[in-house]
mmCIF file of C-alpha atoms in Angstrom:
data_model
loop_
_atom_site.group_PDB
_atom_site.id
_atom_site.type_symbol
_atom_site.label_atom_id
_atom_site.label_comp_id
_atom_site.label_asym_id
_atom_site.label_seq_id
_atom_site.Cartn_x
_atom_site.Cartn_y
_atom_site.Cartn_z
ATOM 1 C CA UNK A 1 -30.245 1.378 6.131
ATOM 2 C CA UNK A 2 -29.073 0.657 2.708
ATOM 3 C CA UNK A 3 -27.879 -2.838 1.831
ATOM 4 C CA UNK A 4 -24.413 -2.789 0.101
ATOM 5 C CA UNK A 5 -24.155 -3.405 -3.465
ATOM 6 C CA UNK A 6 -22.577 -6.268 -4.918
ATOM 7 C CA UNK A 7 -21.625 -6.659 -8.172
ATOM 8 C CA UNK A 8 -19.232 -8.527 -10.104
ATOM 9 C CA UNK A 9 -17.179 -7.876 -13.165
ATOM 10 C CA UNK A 10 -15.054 -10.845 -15.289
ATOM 11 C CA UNK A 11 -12.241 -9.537 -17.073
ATOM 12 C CA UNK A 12 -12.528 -8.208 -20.234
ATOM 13 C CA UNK A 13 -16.102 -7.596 -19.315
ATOM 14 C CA UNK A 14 -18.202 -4.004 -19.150
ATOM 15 C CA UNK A 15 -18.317 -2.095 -15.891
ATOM 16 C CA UNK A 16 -21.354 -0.659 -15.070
ATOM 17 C CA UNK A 17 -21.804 -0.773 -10.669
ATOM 18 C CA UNK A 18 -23.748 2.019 -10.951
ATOM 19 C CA UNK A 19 -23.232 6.032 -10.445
ATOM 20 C CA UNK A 20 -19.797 7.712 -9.143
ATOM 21 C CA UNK A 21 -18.134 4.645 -10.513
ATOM 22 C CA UNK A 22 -15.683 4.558 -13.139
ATOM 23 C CA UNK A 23 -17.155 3.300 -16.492
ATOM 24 C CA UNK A 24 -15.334 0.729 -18.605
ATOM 25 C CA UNK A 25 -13.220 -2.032 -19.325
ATOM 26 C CA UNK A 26 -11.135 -3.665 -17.000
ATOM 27 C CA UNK A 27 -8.948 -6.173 -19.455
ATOM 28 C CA UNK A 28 -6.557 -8.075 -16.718
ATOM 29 C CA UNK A 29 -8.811 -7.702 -13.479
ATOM 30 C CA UNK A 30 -11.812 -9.533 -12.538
ATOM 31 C CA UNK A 31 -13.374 -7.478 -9.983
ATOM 32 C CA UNK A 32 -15.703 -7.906 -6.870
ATOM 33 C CA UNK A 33 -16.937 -5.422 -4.741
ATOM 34 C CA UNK A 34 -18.794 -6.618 -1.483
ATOM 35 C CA UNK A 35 -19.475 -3.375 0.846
ATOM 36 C CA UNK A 36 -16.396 -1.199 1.257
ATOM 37 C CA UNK A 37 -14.140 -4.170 -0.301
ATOM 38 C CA UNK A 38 -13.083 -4.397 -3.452
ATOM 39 C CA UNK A 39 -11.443 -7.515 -4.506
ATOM 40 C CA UNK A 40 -9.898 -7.703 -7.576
ATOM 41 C CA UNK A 41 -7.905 -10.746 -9.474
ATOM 42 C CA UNK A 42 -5.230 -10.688 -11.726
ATOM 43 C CA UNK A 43 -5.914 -13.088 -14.892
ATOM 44 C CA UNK A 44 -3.125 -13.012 -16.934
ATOM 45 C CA UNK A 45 -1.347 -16.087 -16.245
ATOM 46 C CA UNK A 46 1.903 -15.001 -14.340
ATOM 47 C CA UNK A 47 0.931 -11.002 -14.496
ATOM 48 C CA UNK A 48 3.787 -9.445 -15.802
ATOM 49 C CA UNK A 49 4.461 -5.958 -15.659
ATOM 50 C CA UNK A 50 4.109 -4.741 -19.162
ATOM 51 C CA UNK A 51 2.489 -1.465 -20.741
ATOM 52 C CA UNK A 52 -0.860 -3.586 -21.222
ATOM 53 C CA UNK A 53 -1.077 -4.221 -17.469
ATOM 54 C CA UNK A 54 0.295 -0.479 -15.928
ATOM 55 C CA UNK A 55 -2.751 0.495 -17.848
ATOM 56 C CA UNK A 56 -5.048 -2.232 -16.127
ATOM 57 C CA UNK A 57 -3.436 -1.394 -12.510
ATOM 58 C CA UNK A 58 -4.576 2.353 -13.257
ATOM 59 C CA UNK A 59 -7.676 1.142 -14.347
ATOM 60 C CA UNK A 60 -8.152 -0.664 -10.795
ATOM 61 C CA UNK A 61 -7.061 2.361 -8.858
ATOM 62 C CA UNK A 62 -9.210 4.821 -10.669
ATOM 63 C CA UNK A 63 -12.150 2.462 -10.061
ATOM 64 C CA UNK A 64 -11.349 2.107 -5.994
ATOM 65 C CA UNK A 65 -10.553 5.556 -5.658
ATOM 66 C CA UNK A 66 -13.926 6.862 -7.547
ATOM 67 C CA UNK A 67 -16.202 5.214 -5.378
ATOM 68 C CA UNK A 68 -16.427 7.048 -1.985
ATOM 69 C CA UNK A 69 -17.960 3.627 -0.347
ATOM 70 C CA UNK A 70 -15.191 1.944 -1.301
ATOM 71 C CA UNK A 71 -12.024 1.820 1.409
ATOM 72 C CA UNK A 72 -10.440 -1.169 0.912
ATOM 73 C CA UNK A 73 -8.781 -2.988 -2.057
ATOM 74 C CA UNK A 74 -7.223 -6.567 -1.668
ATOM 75 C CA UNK A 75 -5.725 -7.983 -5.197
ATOM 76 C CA UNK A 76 -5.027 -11.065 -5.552
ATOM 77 C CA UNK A 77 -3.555 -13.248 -8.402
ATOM 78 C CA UNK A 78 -4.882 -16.418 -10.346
ATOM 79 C CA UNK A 79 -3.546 -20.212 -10.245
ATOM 80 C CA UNK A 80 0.220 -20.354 -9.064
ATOM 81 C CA UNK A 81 1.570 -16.240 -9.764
ATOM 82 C CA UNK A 82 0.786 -13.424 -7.971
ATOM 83 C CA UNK A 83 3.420 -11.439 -10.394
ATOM 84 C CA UNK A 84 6.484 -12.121 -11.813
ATOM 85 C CA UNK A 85 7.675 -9.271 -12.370
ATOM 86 C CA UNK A 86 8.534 -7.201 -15.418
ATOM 87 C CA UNK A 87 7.629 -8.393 -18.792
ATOM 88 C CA UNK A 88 11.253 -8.687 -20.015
ATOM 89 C CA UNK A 89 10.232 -9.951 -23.653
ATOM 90 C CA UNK A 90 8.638 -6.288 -24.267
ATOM 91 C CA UNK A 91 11.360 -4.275 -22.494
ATOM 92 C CA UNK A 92 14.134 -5.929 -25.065
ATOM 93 C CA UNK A 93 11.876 -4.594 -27.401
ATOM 94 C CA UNK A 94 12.168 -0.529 -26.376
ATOM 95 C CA UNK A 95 14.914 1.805 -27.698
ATOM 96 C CA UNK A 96 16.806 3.342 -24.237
ATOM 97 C CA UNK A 97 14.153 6.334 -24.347
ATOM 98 C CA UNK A 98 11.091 4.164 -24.431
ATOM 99 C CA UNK A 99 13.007 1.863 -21.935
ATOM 100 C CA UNK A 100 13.107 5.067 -19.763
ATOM 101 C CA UNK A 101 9.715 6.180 -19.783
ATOM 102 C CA UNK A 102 8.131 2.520 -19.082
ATOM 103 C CA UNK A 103 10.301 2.235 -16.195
ATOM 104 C CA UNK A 104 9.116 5.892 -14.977
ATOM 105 C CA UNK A 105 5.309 4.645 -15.509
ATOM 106 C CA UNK A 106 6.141 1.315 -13.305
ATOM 107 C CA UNK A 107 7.694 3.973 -10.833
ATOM 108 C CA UNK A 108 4.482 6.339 -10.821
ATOM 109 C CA UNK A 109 2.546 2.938 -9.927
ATOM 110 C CA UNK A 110 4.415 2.040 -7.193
ATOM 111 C CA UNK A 111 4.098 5.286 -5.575
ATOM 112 C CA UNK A 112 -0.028 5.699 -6.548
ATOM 113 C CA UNK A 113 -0.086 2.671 -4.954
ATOM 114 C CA UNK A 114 1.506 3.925 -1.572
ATOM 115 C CA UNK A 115 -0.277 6.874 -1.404
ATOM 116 C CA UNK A 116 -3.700 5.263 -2.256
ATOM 117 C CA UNK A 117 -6.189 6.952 0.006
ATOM 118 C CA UNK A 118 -7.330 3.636 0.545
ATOM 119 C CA UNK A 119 -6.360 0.053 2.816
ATOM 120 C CA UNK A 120 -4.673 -1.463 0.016
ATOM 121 C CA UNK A 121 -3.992 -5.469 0.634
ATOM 122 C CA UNK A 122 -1.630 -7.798 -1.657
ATOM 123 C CA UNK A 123 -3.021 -11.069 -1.139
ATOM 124 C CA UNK A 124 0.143 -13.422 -2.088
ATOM 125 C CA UNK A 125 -1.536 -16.366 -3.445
ATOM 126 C CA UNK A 126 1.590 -17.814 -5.152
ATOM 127 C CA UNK A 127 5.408 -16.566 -7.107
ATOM 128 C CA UNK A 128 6.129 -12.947 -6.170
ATOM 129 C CA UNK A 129 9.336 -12.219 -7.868
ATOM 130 C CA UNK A 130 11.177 -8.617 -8.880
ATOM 131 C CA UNK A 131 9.241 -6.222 -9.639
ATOM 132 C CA UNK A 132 6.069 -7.817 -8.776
ATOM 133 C CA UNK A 133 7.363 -7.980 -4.790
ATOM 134 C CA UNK A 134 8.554 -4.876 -4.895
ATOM 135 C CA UNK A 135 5.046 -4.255 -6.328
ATOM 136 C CA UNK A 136 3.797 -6.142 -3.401
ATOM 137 C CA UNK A 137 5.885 -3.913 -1.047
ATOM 138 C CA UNK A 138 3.691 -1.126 -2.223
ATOM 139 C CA UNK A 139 0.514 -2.339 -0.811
ATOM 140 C CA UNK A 140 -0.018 -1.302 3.099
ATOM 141 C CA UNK A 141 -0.296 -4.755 3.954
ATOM 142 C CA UNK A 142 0.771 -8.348 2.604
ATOM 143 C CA UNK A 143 -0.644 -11.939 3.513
ATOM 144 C CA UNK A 144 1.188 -15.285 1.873
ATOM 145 C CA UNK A 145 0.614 -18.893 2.183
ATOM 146 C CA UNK A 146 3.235 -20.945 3.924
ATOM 147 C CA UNK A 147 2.370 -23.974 1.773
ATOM 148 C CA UNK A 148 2.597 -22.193 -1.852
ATOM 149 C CA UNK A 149 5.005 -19.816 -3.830
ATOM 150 C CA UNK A 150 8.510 -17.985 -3.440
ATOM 151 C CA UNK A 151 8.960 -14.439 -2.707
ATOM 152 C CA UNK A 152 11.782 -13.220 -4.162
ATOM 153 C CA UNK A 153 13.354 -9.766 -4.357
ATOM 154 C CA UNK A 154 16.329 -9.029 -7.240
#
């Protein structure tokens, strides 16, 4: 019987685990995969929701849904955050139309998320606020510490 593969991937870094997996960079995840799990952690501080980061959680979900060993995905955050939500300082920024079709894209995540074909985990290690727990609320299953963070819905 074949041992599983293990690999680890620092974000920012190349991705290269080997065939039928997706090829290239993950810029806000570091990634493990151990067996059928794949762990991933957010680095960017308090992982807000901006374009930058929809584009990373795609990333992830190509990468656990293109390897066929692969049927679980826990994510969990770095330091104090899990997510605080949207990154407000870049929606100001958008006209109403661009406004409009970030919001669809953070929309189109939530529900990729709920319909992953895949045991998707949020592992709450800290501040879950806004759209990052509603975010949360789109993984199949949620653990928190007692001793650390807020969860907080708008």
């Amino acid at each position: 019987m074949r041992q599983p593969r293990r690999s680890r991937v620092r974000a920012g870094e190349r991705l290269d685990a080997g065939p039928g997996w997706y090829r290239g960079w993950v810029s806000a995840f570091a990634i493990d995969v151990d067996g059928p799990t794949l762990v991933a952690t957010m680095a960017g501080g308090e992982n807000r929701l901006g374009s930058h980061m929809l584009v990373a959680w795609n990333g992830l979900l190509d990468i656990a849904e293109a390897n066929e060993a692969v049927s679980s995905l826990v994510v969990i955050g770095d330091d104090r955050y899990w997510s605080t939500g949207l990154d407000l300082d870049e929606i100001r920024s958008l006209d109403d139309t661009a406004t409009h079709s970030f919001m669809r894209r953070v929309d189109l995540l939530l529900g990729r998320i709920l319909t992953a074909p895949l045991i998707t985990v949020a592992a709450l290690n800290g501040h879950t606020y806004a759209a990052g727990a509603l975010l949360a609320l789109a993984f199949d299953y949620r653990v928190m510490r007692e001793d650390r963070g807020f969860f907080c819905l708008p």
